Coordinates of C-alpha atoms and ligand atoms in Angstrom, one line a residue:
M1 CA -35.8 -50.7 22.9
A2 CA -35.5 -48.0 20.2
Y3 CA -37.1 -45.5 22.7
I4 CA -34.5 -46.3 25.4
L5 CA -31.6 -46.0 22.9
T6 CA -32.8 -42.5 21.8
F7 CA -33.1 -41.4 25.4
F8 CA -29.6 -42.6 26.2
L9 CA -28.1 -40.8 23.1
L10 CA -29.8 -37.6 24.1
Q11 CA -28.2 -37.7 27.5
V12 CA -24.8 -38.1 26.0
V13 CA -25.3 -35.2 23.7
L14 CA -26.6 -32.9 26.5
A15 CA -23.7 -33.8 28.7
S16 CA -21.1 -33.1 26.1
S17 CA -22.6 -29.8 24.9
L18 CA -22.8 -28.5 28.5
S19 CA -19.2 -29.0 29.7
T20 CA -18.5 -27.2 33.0
I21 CA -15.9 -24.6 33.0
K22 CA -14.1 -24.3 36.3
V23 CA -12.6 -21.0 37.4
P24 CA -9.1 -21.8 38.8
L25 CA -8.5 -19.4 41.8
D26 CA -4.9 -20.4 42.3
S27 CA -3.7 -19.9 38.8
S28 CA -1.2 -17.0 38.1
K29 CA -2.9 -13.7 37.3
R30 CA -1.6 -10.8 35.4
I31 CA -2.5 -7.1 35.7
L32 CA -5.4 -5.7 33.6
R33 CA -4.9 -2.0 33.4
P34 CA -7.9 0.3 32.9
D35 CA -5.8 2.0 30.1
I36 CA -4.8 -1.2 28.4
Y37 CA -6.6 -0.2 25.2
G38 CA -5.0 2.7 23.5
Y39 CA -4.5 4.2 20.0
S40 CA -1.4 4.9 18.0
I41 CA -1.9 7.7 15.5
E42 CA 0.3 8.3 12.5
P43 CA 1.8 11.8 13.0
S44 CA 0.5 13.1 9.7
S45 CA -3.0 11.8 10.7
V46 CA -3.3 13.8 13.9
D47 CA -4.5 17.0 12.2
P48 CA -7.1 15.3 10.1
Y49 CA -8.4 13.4 13.2
I50 CA -8.8 16.6 15.3
Q51 CA -10.5 18.5 12.5
S52 CA -13.8 16.8 13.4
N53 CA -15.3 16.1 16.8
L54 CA -16.0 12.4 16.1
S55 CA -12.9 10.9 17.9
S56 CA -13.1 13.3 20.8
N57 CA -16.7 12.3 21.5
I58 CA -15.9 8.6 21.1
L59 CA -12.9 8.8 23.4
K60 CA -14.9 10.9 26.0
N61 CA -17.6 8.3 26.1
I62 CA -15.1 5.5 26.5
A63 CA -13.3 7.4 29.3
E64 CA -16.6 8.0 31.1
I65 CA -17.3 4.3 31.2
I66 CA -13.8 3.2 32.3
G67 CA -13.0 6.1 34.5
K68 CA -9.7 6.7 32.7
P69 CA -9.0 8.0 29.1
A70 CA -7.4 5.8 26.5
P71 CA -3.7 6.6 26.1
I72 CA -2.6 8.0 22.7
R73 CA 0.7 7.4 21.1
V74 CA 1.6 9.7 18.2
G75 CA 4.1 7.7 16.2
G76 CA 4.5 5.4 13.2
N77 CA 6.6 5.4 10.0
I78 CA 6.2 9.2 9.6
A79 CA 7.9 9.8 13.0
D80 CA 11.3 9.2 11.3
Q81 CA 10.3 11.4 8.4
T82 CA 9.5 14.4 10.6
Q83 CA 11.4 17.7 10.5
F84 CA 11.2 20.5 13.0
D85 CA 10.7 23.9 11.3
P86 CA 10.0 26.9 13.5
S87 CA 9.4 29.1 10.4
L88 CA 6.5 26.9 9.1
G89 CA 3.4 28.9 8.2
T90 CA 1.0 26.3 9.8
P91 CA 1.4 24.0 12.9
S92 CA 2.2 21.1 10.6
S93 CA 2.6 20.3 6.9
A94 CA 2.7 17.0 5.1
L95 CA 4.5 16.8 1.7
P96 CA 3.5 16.0 -1.0
D97 CA 0.2 15.4 0.8
D98 CA -1.2 13.8 4.0
T99 CA -1.7 10.4 2.4
K100 CA 1.7 9.9 0.6
V101 CA 3.9 11.6 3.1
E102 CA 7.6 11.8 2.3
V103 CA 8.3 14.7 4.7
F104 CA 6.3 15.9 7.6
R105 CA 7.1 19.3 9.0
I106 CA 6.0 20.5 12.4
R107 CA 6.5 23.5 14.7
K108 CA 6.1 23.9 18.4
D109 CA 2.3 24.7 18.5
W110 CA 1.5 21.5 16.6
F111 CA 1.4 19.8 20.1
A112 CA -0.9 22.5 21.5
G113 CA -4.0 21.3 19.8
W114 CA -3.9 17.8 21.4
G115 CA -4.6 18.7 25.1
D116 CA -7.8 20.6 24.2
Y117 CA -9.1 18.0 21.9
F118 CA -8.6 14.7 23.7
P119 CA -10.4 14.0 27.0
S120 CA -8.7 15.6 30.0
G121 CA -6.2 13.2 31.7
T122 CA -5.2 11.6 28.4
D123 CA -1.6 10.3 28.5
F124 CA 0.4 10.9 25.4
I125 CA 3.5 9.0 24.1
Y126 CA 5.4 10.9 21.4
T127 CA 8.0 9.3 19.0
L128 CA 11.0 11.3 18.2
N129 CA 12.9 11.1 14.9
L130 CA 15.9 8.8 15.7
R131 CA 16.8 8.3 12.0
N132 CA 18.1 11.8 11.5
T133 CA 21.4 12.1 13.3
T134 CA 22.4 15.5 11.8
G135 CA 23.7 17.9 14.4
S136 CA 23.7 15.3 17.2
W137 CA 20.0 14.6 16.7
S138 CA 19.1 18.3 16.5
T139 CA 15.7 17.3 15.0
A140 CA 14.9 14.9 17.9
M141 CA 16.1 17.5 20.5
K142 CA 13.8 20.2 19.1
E143 CA 10.9 17.9 19.0
A144 CA 11.5 16.7 22.6
E145 CA 11.8 20.3 23.8
A146 CA 8.5 21.3 22.2
A147 CA 6.7 18.2 23.3
V148 CA 7.9 18.5 26.9
N149 CA 7.1 22.2 27.1
V150 CA 3.8 22.1 25.4
L151 CA 2.3 18.8 26.6
G152 CA 3.6 19.1 30.2
E153 CA 2.3 16.5 32.5
S154 CA 0.2 14.8 29.7
L155 CA 3.4 13.7 28.0
S156 CA 3.8 10.3 29.7
L157 CA 6.5 8.7 27.7
I158 CA 9.0 9.5 24.9
E159 CA 9.9 7.0 22.2
L160 CA 13.1 7.2 20.1
G161 CA 12.4 6.1 16.5
N162 CA 9.8 3.8 15.1
E163 CA 10.4 0.2 14.1
I164 CA 14.2 0.7 14.4
D165 CA 14.7 -2.9 13.2
H166 CA 13.7 -1.8 9.7
Y167 CA 16.3 1.0 9.6
I168 CA 18.7 -1.1 7.4
S169 CA 16.2 -2.1 4.8
K170 CA 15.0 1.5 4.6
G171 CA 18.6 2.7 4.1
W172 CA 18.6 4.7 7.3
R173 CA 21.4 2.7 8.9
K174 CA 24.3 0.7 7.5
P175 CA 24.4 -3.1 7.7
G176 CA 25.8 -3.9 11.1
W177 CA 23.1 -1.8 12.8
D178 CA 22.4 -4.1 15.7
T179 CA 21.3 -4.1 19.4
K180 CA 24.7 -2.8 20.5
Q181 CA 24.8 0.1 18.1
Y182 CA 21.2 0.9 18.8
T183 CA 21.7 0.8 22.6
R184 CA 24.7 3.1 22.3
Q185 CA 22.7 5.6 20.3
W186 CA 19.7 5.3 22.5
F187 CA 21.7 6.2 25.6
Q188 CA 23.5 9.1 23.7
L189 CA 20.2 10.7 22.8
T190 CA 18.5 10.1 26.1
D191 CA 21.5 11.4 28.0
Q192 CA 21.3 14.6 25.8
I193 CA 17.7 15.0 26.7
L194 CA 18.1 14.3 30.4
S195 CA 20.9 16.8 30.7
S196 CA 19.3 19.5 28.7
A197 CA 18.0 22.7 30.3
F198 CA 14.4 22.2 29.0
Y199 CA 14.2 18.8 30.7
K200 CA 15.8 19.8 33.9
Q201 CA 13.5 22.8 34.2
A202 CA 10.3 20.8 33.3
K203 CA 7.9 20.3 36.2
H204 CA 7.0 16.9 34.7
K205 CA 9.9 14.8 33.5
P206 CA 8.6 12.1 31.1
H207 CA 10.3 8.7 31.0
F208 CA 10.9 6.6 27.9
Q209 CA 9.4 3.7 25.9
A210 CA 12.3 1.8 24.5
A211 CA 12.7 -0.9 21.7
V212 CA 9.8 -0.2 19.3
F213 CA 10.6 -3.3 17.2
A214 CA 8.4 -4.4 14.2
D215 CA 9.4 -7.9 13.4
P216 CA 7.7 -10.8 15.2
P217 CA 10.3 -13.1 16.8
W218 CA 8.9 -16.3 15.4
V219 CA 7.7 -15.5 11.9
P220 CA 10.7 -15.4 9.5
D221 CA 8.6 -14.4 6.4
Q222 CA 7.4 -11.3 8.3
Q223 CA 10.9 -10.2 9.1
E224 CA 12.2 -7.3 6.9
E225 CA 15.9 -7.9 7.5
V226 CA 18.2 -10.2 9.3
D227 CA 19.0 -8.7 12.7
D228 CA 19.2 -9.4 16.4
F229 CA 16.5 -7.1 17.6
D230 CA 14.3 -8.5 20.3
I231 CA 13.8 -7.7 23.9
I232 CA 16.0 -10.6 25.1
N233 CA 18.9 -9.5 22.9
V234 CA 18.5 -5.8 23.5
T235 CA 18.4 -6.1 27.3
R236 CA 21.4 -8.4 27.1
A237 CA 23.1 -5.6 25.0
G238 CA 22.6 -3.3 27.9
L239 CA 19.4 -1.4 27.1
V240 CA 18.3 -1.6 30.8
D241 CA 17.5 1.2 33.2
P242 CA 14.3 1.0 35.0
S243 CA 14.8 4.5 36.4
I244 CA 14.0 5.9 32.9
I245 CA 12.7 3.0 30.8
Q246 CA 9.1 2.4 31.8
T247 CA 8.2 0.1 28.9
Y248 CA 9.6 -1.7 25.9
A249 CA 7.4 -1.7 22.8
V250 CA 6.9 -4.3 20.2
H251 CA 4.6 -4.1 17.2
L252 CA 2.3 -7.0 16.2
Y253 CA 0.2 -7.3 13.0
P254 CA -1.0 -10.9 12.6
Q255 CA -1.6 -10.6 8.9
S256 CA -0.2 -8.2 6.2
T257 CA -1.1 -6.4 3.0
C258 CA 2.5 -5.2 2.5
D259 CA 3.5 -7.6 -0.3
A260 CA 1.7 -9.9 -2.7
A261 CA 2.7 -13.1 -1.0
R262 CA 1.2 -12.1 2.4
A263 CA -1.7 -10.3 0.8
S264 CA -2.8 -13.5 -0.9
R265 CA -3.0 -15.2 2.5
L266 CA -5.3 -12.5 4.1
S267 CA -8.3 -14.2 5.6
L268 CA -11.2 -13.2 7.9
N269 CA -11.5 -16.9 9.1
L270 CA -7.9 -16.8 10.2
L271 CA -8.5 -13.5 12.1
S272 CA -11.5 -14.9 14.0
D273 CA -9.6 -17.7 15.6
H274 CA -8.4 -17.9 19.2
Q275 CA -5.7 -20.4 18.5
V276 CA -4.2 -18.0 16.0
V277 CA -4.4 -15.2 18.5
W278 CA -2.6 -17.5 20.9
T279 CA 0.1 -18.4 18.4
N280 CA 0.6 -14.8 17.6
I281 CA 0.7 -13.6 21.2
S282 CA 2.5 -16.5 22.9
Q283 CA 5.7 -15.7 20.9
Y284 CA 6.0 -12.7 23.3
I285 CA 6.1 -14.7 26.5
P286 CA 9.9 -14.8 26.6
Q287 CA 10.0 -11.2 25.5
E288 CA 7.7 -10.1 28.3
A289 CA 9.9 -12.1 30.8
A290 CA 13.0 -10.2 29.5
A291 CA 11.2 -6.9 30.0
R292 CA 10.1 -7.8 33.5
A293 CA 13.7 -9.0 34.4
A294 CA 14.8 -5.5 33.4
N295 CA 12.2 -4.1 35.9
S296 CA 10.2 -2.6 33.1
S297 CA 7.1 -3.9 31.2
L298 CA 6.1 -4.9 27.7
V299 CA 3.5 -3.2 25.6
L300 CA 2.2 -3.8 22.0
G301 CA 3.0 -0.3 20.8
E302 CA 1.2 -0.8 17.5
T303 CA -1.2 -3.5 16.4
N304 CA -4.1 -4.0 14.0
S305 CA -5.4 -6.9 11.9
A306 CA -3.1 -6.5 9.0
S307 CA 0.0 -4.3 8.4
C308 CA 0.2 -1.7 5.7
S309 CA -3.2 -0.2 6.6
G310 CA -5.3 -3.3 6.7
R311 CA -7.9 -4.8 4.3
S312 CA -11.5 -3.7 4.1
G313 CA -13.8 -6.7 4.4
I314 CA -11.5 -8.2 7.0
S315 CA -10.1 -5.3 9.1
D316 CA -13.4 -3.4 9.4
T317 CA -15.8 -6.3 10.3
F318 CA -17.5 -7.5 13.4
G319 CA -15.1 -10.5 13.2
A320 CA -12.3 -7.9 13.7
A321 CA -14.1 -6.7 16.8
L322 CA -14.1 -10.2 18.3
W323 CA -10.5 -10.6 17.3
G324 CA -9.5 -7.3 19.0
T325 CA -11.3 -8.2 22.2
D326 CA -9.6 -11.6 22.3
L327 CA -6.2 -10.1 21.4
V328 CA -6.3 -7.6 24.2
L329 CA -7.4 -10.1 26.8
T330 CA -4.9 -12.8 25.6
A331 CA -2.1 -10.2 25.7
A332 CA -3.1 -9.1 29.2
S333 CA -3.1 -12.8 30.3
I334 CA 0.6 -13.1 29.5
G335 CA 1.5 -9.8 31.1
I336 CA 1.5 -7.4 28.2
E337 CA 0.2 -4.2 29.8
Q338 CA -1.0 -2.1 27.0
V339 CA -2.2 -2.6 23.4
F340 CA -2.2 0.4 20.9
F341 CA -4.4 0.0 17.9
H342 CA -2.9 2.0 15.0
L343 CA -5.0 4.7 13.2
G344 CA -4.5 6.4 9.9
H345 CA -7.2 8.9 8.9
Q346 CA -7.7 7.0 5.7
S347 CA -6.6 3.5 6.6
E348 CA -8.8 0.5 6.0
Y349 CA -8.2 -0.9 9.5
S350 CA -8.9 2.3 11.5
G351 CA -11.7 1.8 14.0
F352 CA -13.0 5.3 13.1
T353 CA -12.2 7.9 10.4
P354 CA -12.7 11.6 11.0
L355 CA -13.4 13.0 7.5
P356 CA -15.1 12.0 4.3
Y357 CA -12.7 11.0 1.5
N358 CA -12.5 9.5 -2.0
Y359 CA -10.7 6.1 -1.9
K360 CA -10.3 3.4 -4.6
G361 CA -12.9 5.1 -6.7
E362 CA -15.5 5.4 -3.9
D363 CA -16.8 8.3 -1.8
L364 CA -16.4 7.1 1.9
S365 CA -18.1 9.0 4.7
A366 CA -16.5 9.7 8.0
G367 CA -17.6 7.2 10.6
I368 CA -17.2 4.3 13.0
R369 CA -16.3 0.8 11.7
A370 CA -17.5 -2.5 13.3
N371 CA -14.0 -3.3 14.6
F372 CA -14.1 -0.3 16.9
Y373 CA -16.7 -2.1 19.1
S374 CA -13.9 -4.2 20.7
H375 CA -13.0 -1.0 22.5
F376 CA -16.5 -0.2 23.5
F377 CA -17.1 -3.7 24.9
L378 CA -13.7 -3.8 26.7
A379 CA -14.6 -0.5 28.3
H380 CA -17.3 -2.3 30.2
I381 CA -14.9 -5.1 31.2
L382 CA -12.3 -2.5 32.5
A383 CA -15.0 -0.4 34.3
G384 CA -16.1 -0.5 37.9
N385 CA -12.9 -0.6 39.8
N386 CA -12.6 3.2 40.1
G387 CA -10.0 3.4 37.3
Q388 CA -7.8 0.9 39.3
P389 CA -6.2 -2.1 37.7
L390 CA -7.9 -5.5 37.8
E391 CA -6.3 -8.9 37.4
I392 CA -6.9 -11.5 34.7
T393 CA -6.3 -15.1 34.0
A394 CA -7.2 -17.1 30.8
L395 CA -9.4 -20.1 31.5
P396 CA -7.9 -23.5 30.4
A397 CA -11.3 -25.0 29.9
A398 CA -12.3 -22.2 27.3
N399 CA -9.4 -22.4 24.9
A400 CA -10.2 -23.6 21.4
S401 CA -10.1 -22.1 17.9
D402 CA -13.7 -20.9 18.2
F403 CA -13.9 -20.3 22.0
S404 CA -12.0 -18.4 24.6
G405 CA -12.7 -17.3 28.2
Y406 CA -11.2 -15.1 30.9
A407 CA -11.7 -14.6 34.6
I408 CA -11.2 -11.1 36.1
F409 CA -10.4 -10.4 39.7
A410 CA -10.3 -7.4 42.0
G411 CA -10.2 -6.7 45.8
E412 CA -7.7 -6.8 48.5
Q413 CA -5.5 -9.7 47.4
Q414 CA -7.2 -9.8 44.0
L415 CA -9.0 -12.9 45.2
N416 CA -12.5 -11.7 44.4
L417 CA -13.8 -13.0 41.1
E418 CA -15.5 -9.9 39.6
K419 CA -16.2 -10.8 36.0
L420 CA -16.1 -13.5 33.4
V421 CA -15.7 -13.0 29.7
F422 CA -16.4 -15.6 27.0
I423 CA -15.9 -15.1 23.3
D424 CA -17.3 -17.3 20.6
L425 CA -15.0 -16.8 17.6
G426 CA -16.7 -19.3 15.4
V427 CA -17.4 -17.8 12.0
W428 CA -21.1 -17.0 11.3
N429 CA -21.7 -15.1 8.0
S430 CA -24.9 -13.1 7.6
T431 CA -26.6 -11.2 4.9
N432 CA -27.5 -8.4 7.4
G433 CA -25.4 -5.4 8.2
V434 CA -22.9 -6.1 5.5
H435 CA -22.6 -2.4 4.4
N436 CA -21.1 0.6 6.2
P437 CA -20.7 3.9 4.3
S438 CA -17.3 4.6 5.9
T439 CA -15.9 1.4 4.3
L440 CA -15.5 0.3 0.7
S441 CA -18.7 -1.1 -0.6
S442 CA -16.7 -3.2 -3.1
T443 CA -15.7 -5.4 -0.1
D444 CA -19.2 -5.9 1.3
S445 CA -19.6 -9.6 1.9
D446 CA -22.0 -11.8 0.0
F447 CA -21.1 -15.0 1.9
A448 CA -23.9 -16.3 4.1
S449 CA -23.9 -19.3 6.4
S450 CA -26.8 -21.6 6.0
G451 CA -29.3 -22.8 8.6
T452 CA -29.9 -21.2 12.0
R453 CA -27.1 -19.5 13.9
P454 CA -25.8 -22.0 16.4
Q455 CA -25.9 -21.3 20.2
R456 CA -23.4 -22.5 22.7
K457 CA -24.5 -23.4 26.3
V458 CA -21.8 -22.7 28.9
Q459 CA -21.9 -23.7 32.5
V460 CA -19.4 -22.1 34.8
D461 CA -18.4 -23.3 38.2
T462 CA -17.7 -20.0 40.2
P463 CA -16.9 -19.1 43.7
W464 CA -19.9 -16.8 43.8
K465 CA -22.6 -17.4 46.5
P466 CA -25.8 -19.1 45.3
G467 CA -28.5 -16.4 44.8
T468 CA -26.0 -13.7 43.8
R469 CA -27.6 -11.5 41.1
I470 CA -25.5 -11.2 37.9
E471 CA -25.8 -9.2 34.7
I472 CA -24.8 -10.1 31.3
L473 CA -23.6 -7.7 28.6
K474 CA -23.1 -8.8 25.0
L475 CA -20.9 -7.7 22.1
Q476 CA -23.3 -8.6 19.3
G477 CA -23.5 -8.2 15.6
P478 CA -25.3 -9.9 12.7
G479 CA -22.3 -12.0 11.8
T480 CA -18.5 -12.2 11.5
N481 CA -18.7 -10.5 8.1
A482 CA -20.9 -7.7 9.2
K483 CA -19.7 -4.1 9.0
S484 CA -22.7 -2.5 10.8
D485 CA -25.5 -3.2 13.2
V486 CA -23.1 -3.9 16.0
N487 CA -23.8 -3.0 19.6
V488 CA -23.2 -3.8 23.2
S489 CA -26.5 -4.9 24.7
G490 CA -28.4 -2.5 22.6
V491 CA -26.1 0.5 22.8
S492 CA -24.1 1.7 19.9
L493 CA -22.2 4.9 18.9
D494 CA -23.7 7.3 16.4
S495 CA -21.4 7.1 13.3
R496 CA -21.7 10.8 12.6
T497 CA -21.2 12.3 16.1
G498 CA -19.7 9.5 18.3
N499 CA -22.5 10.0 20.8
L500 CA -24.1 7.0 22.6
R501 CA -27.3 5.8 21.1
G502 CA -29.9 3.5 22.8
Q503 CA -30.4 2.1 26.3
T504 CA -28.4 -0.8 27.8
K505 CA -30.6 -3.9 28.0
A506 CA -28.5 -6.1 30.3
E507 CA -29.8 -9.6 30.8
E508 CA -30.0 -10.6 34.4
G509 CA -29.4 -14.0 36.1
I510 CA -28.9 -15.6 39.4
V511 CA -26.0 -17.8 40.6
Q512 CA -27.3 -21.3 41.2
N513 CA -26.5 -24.0 43.8
G514 CA -22.8 -24.8 44.0
G515 CA -22.0 -21.4 42.4
L516 CA -23.0 -22.6 38.9
V517 CA -23.7 -20.0 36.3
Q518 CA -25.4 -21.0 33.0
I519 CA -25.3 -18.9 29.9
E520 CA -25.8 -19.2 26.2
L521 CA -23.9 -17.4 23.5
L522 CA -24.4 -17.2 19.8
R523 CA -21.7 -18.2 17.3
A524 CA -19.7 -15.0 16.8
E525 CA -20.6 -13.2 20.0
A526 CA -18.8 -12.1 23.2
I527 CA -20.3 -11.9 26.7
L528 CA -19.4 -10.2 29.9
I529 CA -20.8 -11.7 33.1
Q530 CA -20.5 -9.6 36.3
K531 CA -22.1 -9.2 39.7
A532 CA -25.2 -6.9 39.3
Ligands
NAG1 C1 -16.5 20.6 18.1 O1 -17.0 20.9 19.4 C2 -16.7 22.2 19.8 C3 -17.1 22.3 21.3 O2 -18.3 21.6 21.5 C4 -17.4 23.2 18.9 O3 -17.1 24.5 19.4 C5 -16.9 23.0 17.5 O4 -17.6 23.9 16.6 C6 -17.1 21.6 17.0 N1 -16.4 21.4 15.8 C7 -16.9 20.8 14.7 C8 -16.1 20.7 13.5 O5 -18.1 20.4 14.7
NAG2 C1 17.9 15.9 8.9 O1 17.8 17.1 9.6 C2 18.3 18.3 8.9 C3 18.1 19.5 9.8 O2 18.7 19.3 11.1 C4 17.7 18.5 7.6 O3 18.4 19.6 6.9 C5 17.9 17.2 6.8 O4 17.2 17.4 5.5 C6 17.3 16.1 7.5 N1 17.5 14.8 6.8 C7 16.5 14.0 6.4 C8 16.8 12.8 5.7 O5 15.3 14.2 6.8
NAG3 C1 19.1 -12.8 19.3 O1 20.5 -12.8 19.0 C2 21.0 -14.0 18.6 C3 22.5 -13.9 18.4 O2 22.8 -12.8 17.6 C4 20.3 -14.4 17.3 O3 20.8 -15.7 16.9 C5 18.8 -14.5 17.5 O4 18.2 -14.7 16.3 C6 18.4 -13.1 18.0 N1 17.0 -13.2 18.3 C7 16.1 -12.5 17.6 C8 14.6 -12.8 17.9 O5 16.4 -11.8 16.7
NAG4 C1 -0.2 -15.2 13.4 O1 -0.6 -16.6 13.3 C2 -0.9 -17.0 12.0 C3 -1.5 -18.4 12.1 O2 -0.5 -19.3 12.7 C4 0.3 -16.9 11.1 O3 -0.1 -17.2 9.8 C5 0.8 -15.5 11.1 O4 2.0 -15.4 10.4 C6 1.1 -15.1 12.6 N1 1.5 -13.7 12.6 C7 2.4 -13.2 13.4 C8 2.8 -11.8 13.3 O5 2.8 -13.9 14.4
NAG5 C1 15.0 -5.2 39.7 O1 14.5 -5.0 41.0 C2 15.0 -5.9 41.9 C3 14.2 -5.7 43.2 O2 14.1 -4.4 43.6 C4 16.5 -5.7 42.1 O3 17.0 -6.6 43.0 C5 17.1 -5.9 40.8 O4 18.5 -5.6 40.8 C6 16.5 -5.0 39.7 N1 17.1 -5.2 38.4 C7 17.4 -4.3 37.6 C8 17.9 -4.8 36.2 O5 17.3 -3.1 37.8
NAG6 C1 -4.5 -22.9 25.4 O1 -4.0 -23.8 24.5 C2 -2.6 -23.6 24.1 C3 -2.2 -24.7 23.1 O2 -3.0 -24.6 22.0 C4 -1.7 -23.7 25.3 O3 -0.4 -23.5 25.0 C5 -2.2 -22.6 26.3 O4 -1.4 -22.7 27.5 C6 -3.6 -22.9 26.7 N1 -4.1 -21.8 27.6 C7 -4.6 -22.0 28.8 C8 -5.1 -20.8 29.5 O5 -4.8 -23.1 29.2
NAG7 C1 -17.3 -15.6 5.8 O1 -17.3 -14.6 4.8 C2 -16.0 -14.1 4.5 C3 -16.2 -13.0 3.5 O2 -16.9 -11.9 4.1 C4 -15.2 -15.2 3.8 O3 -13.9 -14.8 3.6 C5 -15.2 -16.4 4.7 O4 -14.5 -17.5 4.1 C6 -16.6 -16.8 5.2 N1 -16.4 -17.9 6.2 C7 -17.2 -18.9 6.3 C8 -16.9 -19.9 7.3 O5 -18.2 -19.0 5.6
NAG8 C1 -27.9 -5.0 18.5 O1 -27.4 -5.9 17.6 C2 -28.1 -7.1 17.3 C3 -27.2 -8.0 16.4 O2 -26.9 -7.3 15.3 C4 -29.4 -6.8 16.7 O3 -30.2 -8.0 16.6 C5 -30.2 -5.8 17.6 O4 -31.4 -5.4 17.0 C6 -29.3 -4.6 17.9 N1 -30.0 -3.7 18.9 C7 -30.2 -2.4 18.7 C8 -30.9 -1.7 19.7 O5 -29.7 -1.9 17.7

C-alpha cells in the first residue's frame, strides 16, 4: 500500500515539474531588429571611451556575430550642457572635469574620431542642445552642421534635447512648458535645419528621433515634475510627421539611485524578476500604439538597471545580464524596436569601462562587467538571418516571476520557427565569481544560497520535424550575484582587450516525436535553442 502511494505521488510530481510549453503559431508577432541592442554614451564620456581599444574590439566582435553593428546614440544630460566653440584648443573639453561636467565644449572635429573608432557601418544618433535658445538655437544649428558634415551617412538620426520633460525642474523652461510649447519649438528648430544650406547640400539627410522623455507614465514617484509629456499626448499636440520623424524615444530605468527614498529600495532580487520587467515594459504598450498610429516607431532611447549611474553589486552582476536579456526581448515583444543601454566611462552600470580610475576610495581597472553578457548572448539570438529582422512573440506558458520564454521566427511569411529562448530569473547566489577588478570590491556579495542549485526541466511542443538536429547555447554564470566567470557556452570576452576567449561548446539535441524538445536549465541561466 505504502509502495503504491509513493509511486502515485512521484508521478504527480513528475507531471507537474514537466509542463509542456506550446509555441502558438497564430499569435501576433513583432519585429526583432538585428540592431535592437544599442548603446547611449554620455557626450563627455565619448573621448574616454575611444582612448582605449576595448570598446572597439567588443563592438567589432558583436557586429561580426550579428552581421550588423550596434547603433550608438551620443546623448544624455550633458547634451543640453554642450557649447559649440570653433576656437577650442582640443576637439572637446569638459569643465570642471569629465566626471562632474557643468559645461562641455566641442568643435567640429570632435565628431571625426567616431567613424574610425567604431565598427564600419555603425549608425549614430546625436542629441543637439535644445535647452539653449540663444540666437535661434545657434548652438544646436552649429552642432547639427558639424555632425551632418563630418558623420555623413553614418549619422542616422538627430535628437533635439535630452529628457525634455525635466526642463522645468532643471530651470531650463518656465512652468507651462508642455507638449504644445515643446512641439512648436521642435518644429521651429527642425524647420531651420531642413531649410539650411548644409542640410540641403548634404548627400545623406538624416531624419529625427523625437520625444526623448524621461518619466515613466505609470510611476508617479519617479516623475520629476507634473507635466503632460507622453507619446499619446505629444502626438495629439501635433508632433507627427512620419516623413522626418523615424522614431520616438522614451527612457526607462526600473530602479533609481537618484534620491534616498528610491536608493533605499534598490534590490537585486527585484531586478531579476520577469513580472517586474513586464510591469515596467507594459506601461509602454499604449505609448507604442501612439507612435505606430503616427507611422513612426518607439524605442527605449536610454535604459539601465538604475538611474543616476546605477549601483555596483546590482547593476554589474550576472543577474543584471539576465535582466537585460529579458528586458530587450520583452520590449521587442510589445513592438519597441530598439533599446539603448546607457554608458558613462565611470558609471557603476556601464557594461564595460575603457580606462582605470580611482572611485569611492578604490582603484578600479578598465574592463568588462557581468551585465555586458546580455549583449553577447543576444548577439547569438539576433544572428543568422543575414542582418535581416526576425520576428518575436512572448510565450504565454513561460511567464512567471522566475521564468520567461520567447519564440523567434524568420522566413517568407515569418512562419518558420527559428529559435526559442528561455530565461530562468530565479535568484541563485553563489560564493564563486563574486569579484571583478573593474567593479567596487566593497559591493562583492557574501550572500550564498544553500543546497544544490535547482534545475528546471522544460518540454516544448514545437512545429519542428522529429529528428531535426538542434543546438543549445547558454548564458551562464556562477549565480545572480556573480560579477565574473560569465560566458556563453564557454566563450567570454577578455576583460583587457575585448577579444573572444575560448571555444563554443554548444550542446546538441534532436527533436522528438510530435515535435517535442526537452531541455534543462539551471536557476539563473538563459538558453537559446536553434536548428543546428
Ligand atoms: C588601438 O588599435 C590601433 C589599431 O590596431 C593601434 O594602432 C593603436 O595603437 C591601439 N591603441 C591603443 C591605445 O592600444
Ligand atoms: C547659450 O549659448 C550661448 C552661445 O550661443 C552662450 O554664450 C551661452 O553661455 C549659452 N548658455 C548656456 C546656459 O549654456
Ligand atoms: C496626458 O495629458 C492629460 C491631459 O493634460 C493628463 O491628464 C495626463 O496625465 C497626460 N499623460 C501623461 C502620461 O502625462
Ligand atoms: C518597475 O517595477 C517595479 C516593481 O513593480 C517598480 O517598483 C518600479 O517603480 C518600476 N519602475 C518603472 C520605471 O516602471
Ligand atoms: C499612416 O499611414 C497610413 C497608410 O499609409 C495613412 O493612411 C495614414 O494617413 C498615415 N498617418 C499619418 C499620421 O501619417
Ligand atoms: C504574462 O503575464 C502578464 C500578467 O502578469 C500578462 O499581462 C501578460 O499578457 C502575459 N504575457 C503573455 C505572453 O502571455
Ligand atoms: C542574493 O544576494 C544579493 C546580494 O548580492 C542579495 O541582495 C539578495 O537578497 C540575495 N537573494 C537571495 C534570494 O538570496
Ligand atoms: C562558463 O561559466 C560557467 C558558469 O560560471 C562555468 O562553470 C564554466 O567553467 C565556464 N566555462 C569557461 C570555459 O570559462
